[in-house]
């Protein structure tokens, strides 16, 4: 990396220091931040001690996505009901849709020499896929995208603070839209994810309207910005290590390993949150029942005790037991879909362009929710 770029504030340096000096620590009475791989994995896998019910009950009417923020037995029931719709076999049926949408977006992108990567590829690709899975079509799609941006961009206020009237209204409008769709689907079934979920039934019964609604919100939150983040991270790697672009061009079979390493190196879901259910000791630190605990996934994924030369991007790293999709019962439901979208986007970029780089070095920011709003890139077309 050129010298002037290296002086930008780098959260990975902070993580490195935390892993060395203070692997579990907090500021004031904030959440305990957990920096080492083994501790992060242990927290994620011990759902009894570290509960996902982090939102206090007085805020239960918020537009909270219930599955991600619930424990057994509620979580088991929801996961079982929606799990089938996300099986690798079901997801593989999305391949053509993703490839076609990516093709359209790339055609537009290849005409430019400079563009905003977020609006031209990284955001519309996952939004189209989720909208399609939920049966959102035509003009509704633009509204869907607007709600998605407003809700995701303000998720921290929605869950823990006071969202603005505009954000509240977006939530109300989106709920009304989906309630309407659910009613239609009950009368006239359709073959898409939401259509399947309306009919899905196990011994625990069917999903209620509120559960279906909550799942639509969850997909919006968990599936959009994270996948956008993966595409941005890939281009960040191309910018910092241009030889990787050429390697993938020459040998597309490396793309799946490249995606895994990108997920490890610039983890899009950089940290998550739990609440301790009992007094517990972690890495020698006493955590009290009720305290919030934040496993730093992005830090765990650079832990040099687990990843040889963890601070280096190794395109064909093997093994690569990263925690970018979490671990334990809440592990990412959309991982197969996210990998597929990432692979298709990277394949399209490396095959249809001569190169792509950031216009300005953009410091990595690891906000818990959301990434940058804009990321300008230079495009070198093939001809
Ligand atoms: C690169 C993209 C993605 C990354 C890095 C990612 C990461 C994660 C992580 C770390 C978790 C666990 C959070 C926790 O334990 O607190 C999670 C959960 C989840 N993700 Fe993803 N995700 C991605 C894409 C997607 C997509 C595309 C979808 C669906 C369309 C999706 C749906 C979900 C759902 C529903 C959960 C909750 C699972 C549960 O609570 O059982 N994710 N994701």
GROMACS .gro file of C-alpha atoms and ligand atoms in nm:
model
  426
    1UNK     CA    1   0.000   0.000   0.000
    2UNK     CA    2   0.146   0.347  -0.084
    3UNK     CA    3   0.278   0.531   0.218
    4UNK     CA    4   0.031   0.820   0.228
    5UNK     CA    5  -0.256   0.570   0.236
    6UNK     CA    6  -0.121   0.380   0.534
    7UNK     CA    7  -0.157   0.676   0.774
    8UNK     CA    8  -0.537   0.671   0.754
    9UNK     CA    9  -0.703   0.557   1.080
   10UNK     CA   10  -0.721   0.181   1.061
   11UNK     CA   11  -0.967  -0.001   1.289
   12UNK     CA   12  -0.770  -0.320   1.234
   13UNK     CA   13  -0.479  -0.168   1.423
   14UNK     CA   14  -0.712  -0.099   1.713
   15UNK     CA   15  -0.835  -0.458   1.699
   16UNK     CA   16  -0.478  -0.583   1.693
   17UNK     CA   17  -0.399  -0.390   2.012
   18UNK     CA   18  -0.717  -0.516   2.175
   19UNK     CA   19  -0.629  -0.878   2.097
   20UNK     CA   20  -0.286  -0.824   2.252
   21UNK     CA   21  -0.365  -0.606   2.553
   22UNK     CA   22  -0.734  -0.611   2.634
   23UNK     CA   23  -0.918  -0.896   2.461
   24UNK     CA   24  -1.238  -0.822   2.657
   25UNK     CA   25  -1.298  -0.461   2.752
   26UNK     CA   26  -1.545  -0.176   2.748
   27UNK     CA   27  -1.578   0.197   2.770
   28UNK     CA   28  -1.782   0.315   3.067
   29UNK     CA   29  -2.086   0.094   3.101
   30UNK     CA   30  -2.110   0.022   2.728
   31UNK     CA   31  -2.109  -0.325   2.573
   32UNK     CA   32  -1.812  -0.554   2.648
   33UNK     CA   33  -1.611  -0.582   2.326
   34UNK     CA   34  -1.463  -0.925   2.259
   35UNK     CA   35  -1.164  -0.925   2.024
   36UNK     CA   36  -1.007  -1.273   2.008
   37UNK     CA   37  -1.124  -1.549   1.776
   38UNK     CA   38  -1.176  -1.820   2.040
   39UNK     CA   39  -1.375  -1.590   2.268
   40UNK     CA   40  -1.588  -1.454   1.982
   41UNK     CA   41  -1.666  -1.808   1.867
   42UNK     CA   42  -1.746  -1.920   2.222
   43UNK     CA   43  -1.987  -1.629   2.274
   44UNK     CA   44  -2.161  -1.696   1.942
   45UNK     CA   45  -2.196  -2.066   2.018
   46UNK     CA   46  -2.320  -2.035   2.375
   47UNK     CA   47  -2.672  -1.906   2.324
   48UNK     CA   48  -2.774  -1.994   2.680
   49UNK     CA   49  -2.519  -1.766   2.841
   50UNK     CA   50  -2.521  -1.502   2.569
   51UNK     CA   51  -2.879  -1.428   2.471
   52UNK     CA   52  -2.986  -1.269   2.144
   53UNK     CA   53  -3.276  -1.100   2.321
   54UNK     CA   54  -3.091  -0.773   2.342
   55UNK     CA   55  -3.382  -0.535   2.296
   56UNK     CA   56  -3.555  -0.454   2.623
   57UNK     CA   57  -3.919  -0.556   2.647
   58UNK     CA   58  -4.048  -0.197   2.671
   59UNK     CA   59  -3.945  -0.161   2.305
   60UNK     CA   60  -4.114  -0.475   2.184
   61UNK     CA   61  -4.330  -0.283   1.942
   62UNK     CA   62  -4.029  -0.161   1.746
   63UNK     CA   63  -3.988  -0.297   1.395
   64UNK     CA   64  -3.745  -0.553   1.528
   65UNK     CA   65  -3.664  -0.854   1.317
   66UNK     CA   66  -3.762  -1.125   1.562
   67UNK     CA   67  -3.552  -1.423   1.451
   68UNK     CA   68  -3.214  -1.255   1.488
   69UNK     CA   69  -3.317  -1.115   1.825
   70UNK     CA   70  -3.481  -1.423   1.976
   71UNK     CA   71  -3.369  -1.730   2.170
   72UNK     CA   72  -3.493  -2.089   2.185
   73UNK     CA   73  -3.767  -2.205   2.157
   74UNK     CA   74  -3.902  -1.909   1.950
   75UNK     CA   75  -3.586  -1.898   1.741
   76UNK     CA   76  -3.590  -2.273   1.664
   77UNK     CA   77  -3.946  -2.255   1.540
   78UNK     CA   78  -3.881  -1.956   1.311
   79UNK     CA   79  -3.556  -2.093   1.180
   80UNK     CA   80  -3.717  -2.427   1.097
   81UNK     CA   81  -4.002  -2.260   0.913
   82UNK     CA   82  -3.787  -2.034   0.697
   83UNK     CA   83  -3.485  -2.265   0.671
   84UNK     CA   84  -3.619  -2.471   0.382
   85UNK     CA   85  -3.661  -2.166   0.162
   86UNK     CA   86  -3.286  -2.099   0.202
   87UNK     CA   87  -3.155  -2.448   0.128
   88UNK     CA   88  -2.865  -2.453  -0.120
   89UNK     CA   89  -3.097  -2.621  -0.372
   90UNK     CA   90  -3.359  -2.344  -0.347
   91UNK     CA   91  -3.093  -2.075  -0.361
   92UNK     CA   92  -2.934  -2.223  -0.673
   93UNK     CA   93  -3.260  -2.148  -0.855
   94UNK     CA   94  -3.178  -1.777  -0.806
   95UNK     CA   95  -2.857  -1.808  -1.007
   96UNK     CA   96  -3.004  -1.700  -1.342
   97UNK     CA   97  -3.187  -1.405  -1.193
   98UNK     CA   98  -2.871  -1.282  -1.020
   99UNK     CA   99  -2.657  -1.336  -1.330
  100UNK     CA  100  -2.905  -1.154  -1.555
  101UNK     CA  101  -2.940  -0.859  -1.320
  102UNK     CA  102  -2.565  -0.842  -1.279
  103UNK     CA  103  -2.519  -0.850  -1.657
  104UNK     CA  104  -2.759  -0.555  -1.700
  105UNK     CA  105  -2.585  -0.352  -1.429
  106UNK     CA  106  -2.238  -0.434  -1.563
  107UNK     CA  107  -2.334  -0.326  -1.915
  108UNK     CA  108  -2.423   0.017  -1.780
  109UNK     CA  109  -2.113   0.028  -1.563
  110UNK     CA  110  -1.877  -0.068  -1.845
  111UNK     CA  111  -1.992   0.242  -2.039
  112UNK     CA  112  -1.856   0.472  -1.769
  113UNK     CA  113  -1.500   0.548  -1.678
  114UNK     CA  114  -1.596   0.668  -1.332
  115UNK     CA  115  -1.903   0.572  -1.131
  116UNK     CA  116  -2.044   0.524  -0.783
  117UNK     CA  117  -2.003   0.152  -0.719
  118UNK     CA  118  -2.284   0.149  -0.463
  119UNK     CA  119  -2.560   0.284  -0.687
  120UNK     CA  120  -2.435   0.113  -0.999
  121UNK     CA  121  -2.385  -0.242  -0.871
  122UNK     CA  122  -2.332  -0.311  -0.502
  123UNK     CA  123  -2.674  -0.193  -0.377
  124UNK     CA  124  -2.914  -0.275  -0.663
  125UNK     CA  125  -2.796  -0.635  -0.699
  126UNK     CA  126  -2.893  -0.760  -0.350
  127UNK     CA  127  -3.204  -0.541  -0.336
  128UNK     CA  128  -3.331  -0.689  -0.664
  129UNK     CA  129  -3.267  -1.040  -0.538
  130UNK     CA  130  -3.450  -0.990  -0.208
  131UNK     CA  131  -3.734  -0.800  -0.374
  132UNK     CA  132  -3.772  -1.085  -0.621
  133UNK     CA  133  -3.773  -1.344  -0.343
  134UNK     CA  134  -4.049  -1.150  -0.174
  135UNK     CA  135  -4.242  -1.106  -0.499
  136UNK     CA  136  -4.196  -0.727  -0.514
  137UNK     CA  137  -4.209  -0.622  -0.878
  138UNK     CA  138  -4.223  -0.327  -1.119
  139UNK     CA  139  -4.286   0.019  -0.972
  140UNK     CA  140  -4.310  -0.124  -0.619
  141UNK     CA  141  -3.940  -0.197  -0.642
  142UNK     CA  142  -3.841   0.172  -0.622
  143UNK     CA  143  -4.049   0.220  -0.308
  144UNK     CA  144  -3.903  -0.099  -0.167
  145UNK     CA  145  -3.553   0.034  -0.224
  146UNK     CA  146  -3.643   0.364  -0.057
  147UNK     CA  147  -3.784   0.190   0.252
  148UNK     CA  148  -3.488  -0.041   0.258
  149UNK     CA  149  -3.241   0.252   0.254
  150UNK     CA  150  -3.431   0.448   0.518
  151UNK     CA  151  -3.479   0.154   0.751
  152UNK     CA  152  -3.133   0.011   0.715
  153UNK     CA  153  -2.960   0.348   0.732
  154UNK     CA  154  -3.130   0.414   1.066
  155UNK     CA  155  -3.138   0.070   1.218
  156UNK     CA  156  -2.950   0.165   1.534
  157UNK     CA  157  -3.211   0.438   1.613
  158UNK     CA  158  -3.493   0.197   1.533
  159UNK     CA  159  -3.364  -0.067   1.771
  160UNK     CA  160  -3.216   0.138   2.051
  161UNK     CA  161  -3.312   0.504   2.008
  162UNK     CA  162  -3.571   0.742   1.861
  163UNK     CA  163  -3.607   0.718   1.483
  164UNK     CA  164  -3.723   1.024   1.285
  165UNK     CA  165  -4.083   1.058   1.161
  166UNK     CA  166  -3.968   0.984   0.807
  167UNK     CA  167  -3.808   0.657   0.914
  168UNK     CA  168  -4.113   0.560   1.122
  169UNK     CA  169  -4.336   0.634   0.822
  170UNK     CA  170  -4.118   0.417   0.595
  171UNK     CA  171  -4.165   0.131   0.842
  172UNK     CA  172  -4.542   0.184   0.855
  173UNK     CA  173  -4.568   0.200   0.474
  174UNK     CA  174  -4.356  -0.107   0.426
  175UNK     CA  175  -4.558  -0.304   0.680
  176UNK     CA  176  -4.883  -0.199   0.512
  177UNK     CA  177  -4.744  -0.305   0.175
  178UNK     CA  178  -4.640  -0.648   0.299
  179UNK     CA  179  -4.962  -0.707   0.493
  180UNK     CA  180  -5.144  -0.642   0.165
  181UNK     CA  181  -4.915  -0.884  -0.020
  182UNK     CA  182  -4.962  -1.153   0.248
  183UNK     CA  183  -5.340  -1.121   0.219
  184UNK     CA  184  -5.318  -1.153  -0.159
  185UNK     CA  185  -5.093  -1.456  -0.130
  186UNK     CA  186  -5.331  -1.628   0.109
  187UNK     CA  187  -5.603  -1.589  -0.155
  188UNK     CA  188  -5.387  -1.654  -0.459
  189UNK     CA  189  -5.065  -1.847  -0.396
  190UNK     CA  190  -4.746  -1.755  -0.584
  191UNK     CA  191  -4.417  -1.941  -0.619
  192UNK     CA  192  -4.169  -1.713  -0.448
  193UNK     CA  193  -4.011  -1.706  -0.103
  194UNK     CA  194  -4.294  -1.511   0.059
  195UNK     CA  195  -4.553  -1.727  -0.120
  196UNK     CA  196  -4.380  -2.040   0.012
  197UNK     CA  197  -4.355  -1.898   0.363
  198UNK     CA  198  -4.725  -1.815   0.373
  199UNK     CA  199  -4.797  -2.182   0.310
  200UNK     CA  200  -4.506  -2.336   0.503
  201UNK     CA  201  -4.620  -2.543   0.797
  202UNK     CA  202  -4.446  -2.767   1.049
  203UNK     CA  203  -4.577  -2.944   1.357
  204UNK     CA  204  -4.549  -2.601   1.525
  205UNK     CA  205  -4.808  -2.459   1.287
  206UNK     CA  206  -4.782  -2.182   1.029
  207UNK     CA  207  -4.617  -1.842   1.050
  208UNK     CA  208  -4.852  -1.569   1.171
  209UNK     CA  209  -4.888  -1.242   0.979
  210UNK     CA  210  -4.672  -1.065   1.237
  211UNK     CA  211  -4.401  -1.331   1.203
  212UNK     CA  212  -4.411  -1.308   0.824
  213UNK     CA  213  -4.387  -0.932   0.841
  214UNK     CA  214  -4.102  -0.951   1.082
  215UNK     CA  215  -3.919  -1.189   0.849
  216UNK     CA  216  -3.960  -0.947   0.554
  217UNK     CA  217  -3.801  -0.676   0.769
  218UNK     CA  218  -3.522  -0.907   0.872
  219UNK     CA  219  -3.430  -0.993   0.514
  220UNK     CA  220  -3.414  -0.629   0.434
  221UNK     CA  221  -3.184  -0.561   0.723
  222UNK     CA  222  -2.968  -0.874   0.724
  223UNK     CA  223  -2.942  -0.938   0.353
  224UNK     CA  224  -2.896  -0.607   0.177
  225UNK     CA  225  -2.625  -0.393   0.322
  226UNK     CA  226  -2.411  -0.693   0.412
  227UNK     CA  227  -2.402  -0.817   0.053
  228UNK     CA  228  -2.338  -0.462  -0.067
  229UNK     CA  229  -2.050  -0.462   0.181
  230UNK     CA  230  -1.907  -0.781   0.034
  231UNK     CA  231  -1.904  -0.635  -0.319
  232UNK     CA  232  -1.742  -0.315  -0.190
  233UNK     CA  233  -1.484  -0.519   0.000
  234UNK     CA  234  -1.393  -0.711  -0.317
  235UNK     CA  235  -1.327  -0.386  -0.501
  236UNK     CA  236  -1.130  -0.253  -0.206
  237UNK     CA  237  -0.908  -0.562  -0.239
  238UNK     CA  238  -0.874  -0.506  -0.617
  239UNK     CA  239  -0.765  -0.149  -0.543
  240UNK     CA  240  -0.512  -0.243  -0.278
  241UNK     CA  241  -0.385  -0.556  -0.453
  242UNK     CA  242  -0.445  -0.512  -0.830
  243UNK     CA  243  -0.272  -0.843  -0.902
  244UNK     CA  244  -0.570  -1.024  -0.748
  245UNK     CA  245  -0.791  -0.886  -1.026
  246UNK     CA  246  -0.557  -1.028  -1.289
  247UNK     CA  247  -0.529  -1.361  -1.107
  248UNK     CA  248  -0.908  -1.402  -1.108
  249UNK     CA  249  -0.929  -1.298  -1.472
  250UNK     CA  250  -0.680  -1.568  -1.563
  251UNK     CA  251  -0.819  -1.831  -1.328
  252UNK     CA  252  -1.188  -1.784  -1.241
  253UNK     CA  253  -1.178  -2.109  -1.040
  254UNK     CA  254  -1.009  -1.899  -0.768
  255UNK     CA  255  -1.320  -1.683  -0.720
  256UNK     CA  256  -1.486  -1.887  -0.438
  257UNK     CA  257  -1.163  -1.882  -0.233
  258UNK     CA  258  -1.122  -1.510  -0.308
  259UNK     CA  259  -1.474  -1.447  -0.174
  260UNK     CA  260  -1.398  -1.640   0.148
  261UNK     CA  261  -1.078  -1.446   0.201
  262UNK     CA  262  -1.256  -1.116   0.133
  263UNK     CA  263  -1.521  -1.211   0.390
  264UNK     CA  264  -1.244  -1.280   0.639
  265UNK     CA  265  -1.028  -0.980   0.554
  266UNK     CA  266  -1.298  -0.711   0.537
  267UNK     CA  267  -1.589  -0.875   0.722
  268UNK     CA  268  -1.905  -0.687   0.617
  269UNK     CA  269  -2.096  -0.775   0.938
  270UNK     CA  270  -1.815  -0.654   1.157
  271UNK     CA  271  -1.969  -0.706   1.501
  272UNK     CA  272  -2.285  -0.833   1.660
  273UNK     CA  273  -2.448  -0.812   2.001
  274UNK     CA  274  -2.561  -1.037   2.287
  275UNK     CA  275  -2.680  -0.996   2.647
  276UNK     CA  276  -2.530  -1.206   2.929
  277UNK     CA  277  -2.797  -1.415   3.105
  278UNK     CA  278  -2.579  -1.486   3.410
  279UNK     CA  279  -2.255  -1.369   3.570
  280UNK     CA  280  -1.977  -1.515   3.359
  281UNK     CA  281  -1.600  -1.492   3.324
  282UNK     CA  282  -1.463  -1.440   2.972
  283UNK     CA  283  -1.087  -1.423   2.911
  284UNK     CA  284  -1.052  -1.361   3.284
  285UNK     CA  285  -1.296  -1.067   3.285
  286UNK     CA  286  -1.609  -1.074   3.504
  287UNK     CA  287  -1.922  -0.998   3.304
  288UNK     CA  288  -2.245  -0.945   3.500
  289UNK     CA  289  -2.586  -1.083   3.414
  290UNK     CA  290  -2.765  -0.826   3.198
  291UNK     CA  291  -2.449  -0.671   3.047
  292UNK     CA  292  -2.430  -0.630   2.670
  293UNK     CA  293  -2.149  -0.820   2.497
  294UNK     CA  294  -2.027  -0.741   2.147
  295UNK     CA  295  -1.828  -1.010   1.963
  296UNK     CA  296  -1.599  -0.828   1.718
  297UNK     CA  297  -1.623  -1.060   1.418
  298UNK     CA  298  -1.388  -0.846   1.207
  299UNK     CA  299  -1.122  -0.867   1.478
  300UNK     CA  300  -1.164  -1.243   1.530
  301UNK     CA  301  -1.114  -1.292   1.158
  302UNK     CA  302  -0.769  -1.132   1.175
  303UNK     CA  303  -0.657  -1.323   1.485
  304UNK     CA  304  -0.301  -1.433   1.415
  305UNK     CA  305  -0.339  -1.728   1.656
  306UNK     CA  306  -0.584  -1.884   1.412
  307UNK     CA  307  -0.488  -1.733   1.077
  308UNK     CA  308  -0.128  -1.763   0.973
  309UNK     CA  309  -0.022  -1.415   0.846
  310UNK     CA  310  -0.372  -1.298   0.942
  311UNK     CA  311  -0.302  -0.939   0.837
  312UNK     CA  312  -0.225  -1.047   0.481
  313UNK     CA  313  -0.475  -1.115   0.206
  314UNK     CA  314  -0.399  -1.463   0.073
  315UNK     CA  315  -0.618  -1.530  -0.226
  316UNK     CA  316  -0.629  -1.909  -0.188
  317UNK     CA  317  -0.605  -1.931   0.190
  318UNK     CA  318  -0.681  -2.280   0.317
  319UNK     CA  319  -0.821  -2.359   0.566
  320UNK     CA  320  -1.021  -2.042   0.618
  321UNK     CA  321  -1.246  -2.093   0.922
  322UNK     CA  322  -1.360  -1.728   0.932
  323UNK     CA  323  -1.661  -1.620   1.136
  324UNK     CA  324  -1.794  -1.367   0.883
  325UNK     CA  325  -2.131  -1.545   0.878
  326UNK     CA  326  -2.135  -1.593   1.254
  327UNK     CA  327  -2.142  -1.931   1.426
  328UNK     CA  328  -2.388  -2.136   1.631
  329UNK     CA  329  -2.766  -2.126   1.605
  330UNK     CA  330  -2.789  -1.776   1.454
  331UNK     CA  331  -2.532  -1.842   1.182
  332UNK     CA  332  -2.623  -1.659   0.865
  333UNK     CA  333  -2.929  -1.802   0.696
  334UNK     CA  334  -2.839  -1.624   0.373
  335UNK     CA  335  -2.474  -1.736   0.351
  336UNK     CA  336  -2.525  -1.950   0.039
  337UNK     CA  337  -2.710  -1.666  -0.131
  338UNK     CA  338  -2.451  -1.406  -0.029
  339UNK     CA  339  -2.166  -1.623  -0.158
  340UNK     CA  340  -2.351  -1.676  -0.487
  341UNK     CA  341  -2.413  -1.303  -0.532
  342UNK     CA  342  -2.052  -1.222  -0.444
  343UNK     CA  343  -1.916  -1.482  -0.685
  344UNK     CA  344  -2.138  -1.367  -0.971
  345UNK     CA  345  -2.051  -0.999  -0.915
  346UNK     CA  346  -1.676  -1.067  -0.893
  347UNK     CA  347  -1.686  -1.293  -1.197
  348UNK     CA  348  -1.872  -1.023  -1.396
  349UNK     CA  349  -1.627  -0.751  -1.293
  350UNK     CA  350  -1.315  -0.953  -1.367
  351UNK     CA  351  -1.442  -1.089  -1.699
  352UNK     CA  352  -1.607  -0.774  -1.835
  353UNK     CA  353  -1.364  -0.505  -1.724
  354UNK     CA  354  -0.991  -0.454  -1.769
  355UNK     CA  355  -0.962  -0.320  -1.415
  356UNK     CA  356  -1.139  -0.133  -1.135
  357UNK     CA  357  -0.997   0.084  -0.856
  358UNK     CA  358  -1.112   0.337  -0.598
  359UNK     CA  359  -1.094   0.702  -0.706
  360UNK     CA  360  -0.964   0.797  -0.365
  361UNK     CA  361  -0.835   0.572  -0.097
  362UNK     CA  362  -1.135   0.528   0.128
  363UNK     CA  363  -1.050   0.449   0.489
  364UNK     CA  364  -1.211   0.129   0.611
  365UNK     CA  365  -1.487   0.213   0.853
  366UNK     CA  366  -1.636  -0.055   1.067
  367UNK     CA  367  -1.961   0.095   1.187
  368UNK     CA  368  -2.175  -0.179   1.332
  369UNK     CA  369  -2.452  -0.114   1.085
  370UNK     CA  370  -2.417   0.020   0.735
  371UNK     CA  371  -2.126   0.115   0.516
  372UNK     CA  372  -2.041   0.428   0.315
  373UNK     CA  373  -2.323   0.592   0.113
  374UNK     CA  374  -2.103   0.641  -0.188
  375UNK     CA  375  -1.784   0.484  -0.324
  376UNK     CA  376  -1.649   0.631  -0.646
  377UNK     CA  377  -1.449   0.395  -0.866
  378UNK     CA  378  -1.242   0.426  -1.185
  379UNK     CA  379  -1.332   0.171  -1.447
  380UNK     CA  380  -1.097   0.047  -1.715
  381UNK     CA  381  -1.316  -0.094  -1.992
  382UNK     CA  382  -1.199  -0.397  -2.190
  383UNK     CA  383  -1.154  -0.213  -2.518
  384LIG     C1  384  -2.193  -1.103   0.279
  384LIG     C2  385  -2.318  -1.101   0.321
  384LIG     C3  386  -2.364  -1.140   0.458
  384LIG     C4  387  -2.294  -1.144   0.577
  384LIG     C5  388  -2.147  -1.110   0.601
  384LIG     C6  389  -2.387  -1.189   0.679
  384LIG     C7  390  -2.352  -1.208   0.812
  384LIG     C8  391  -2.438  -1.255   0.908
  384LIG     C9  392  -2.402  -1.281   1.046
  384LIG    C10  393  -2.264  -1.256   1.107
  384LIG    C11  394  -2.512  -1.329   1.109
  384LIG    C12  395  -2.520  -1.372   1.256
  384LIG    C13  396  -2.551  -1.256   1.346
  384LIG    C14  397  -2.553  -1.294   1.491
  384LIG     O1  398  -2.521  -1.408   1.529
  384LIG     O2  399  -2.587  -1.205   1.572
  384LIG    C15  400  -2.619  -1.333   1.013
  384LIG    C16  401  -2.748  -1.373   1.039
  384LIG    C17  402  -2.849  -1.372   0.946
  384LIG     N1  403  -2.838  -1.344   0.811
  384LIG    FE1  404  -2.672  -1.289   0.714
  384LIG     N2  405  -2.509  -1.208   0.621
  384LIG    C18  406  -2.500  -1.183   0.487
  384LIG    C19  407  -2.600  -1.194   0.393
  384LIG    C20  408  -2.727  -1.236   0.417
  384LIG    C21  409  -2.830  -1.253   0.318
  384LIG    C22  410  -2.812  -1.230   0.168
  384LIG    C23  411  -2.943  -1.291   0.384
  384LIG    C24  412  -3.080  -1.321   0.331
  384LIG    C25  413  -3.130  -1.281   0.218
  384LIG    C26  414  -2.909  -1.302   0.524
  384LIG    C27  415  -2.997  -1.337   0.623
  384LIG    C28  416  -2.963  -1.357   0.754
  384LIG    C29  417  -3.059  -1.395   0.856
  384LIG    C30  418  -3.209  -1.420   0.835
  384LIG    C31  419  -2.988  -1.404   0.976
  384LIG    C32  420  -3.045  -1.440   1.115
  384LIG    C33  421  -3.030  -1.587   1.138
  384LIG    C34  422  -3.079  -1.630   1.275
  384LIG     O3  423  -3.101  -1.546   1.362
  384LIG     O4  424  -3.097  -1.752   1.292
  384LIG     N3  425  -2.778  -1.269   0.541
  384LIG     N4  426  -2.571  -1.289   0.890
   0.00000   0.00000   0.00000
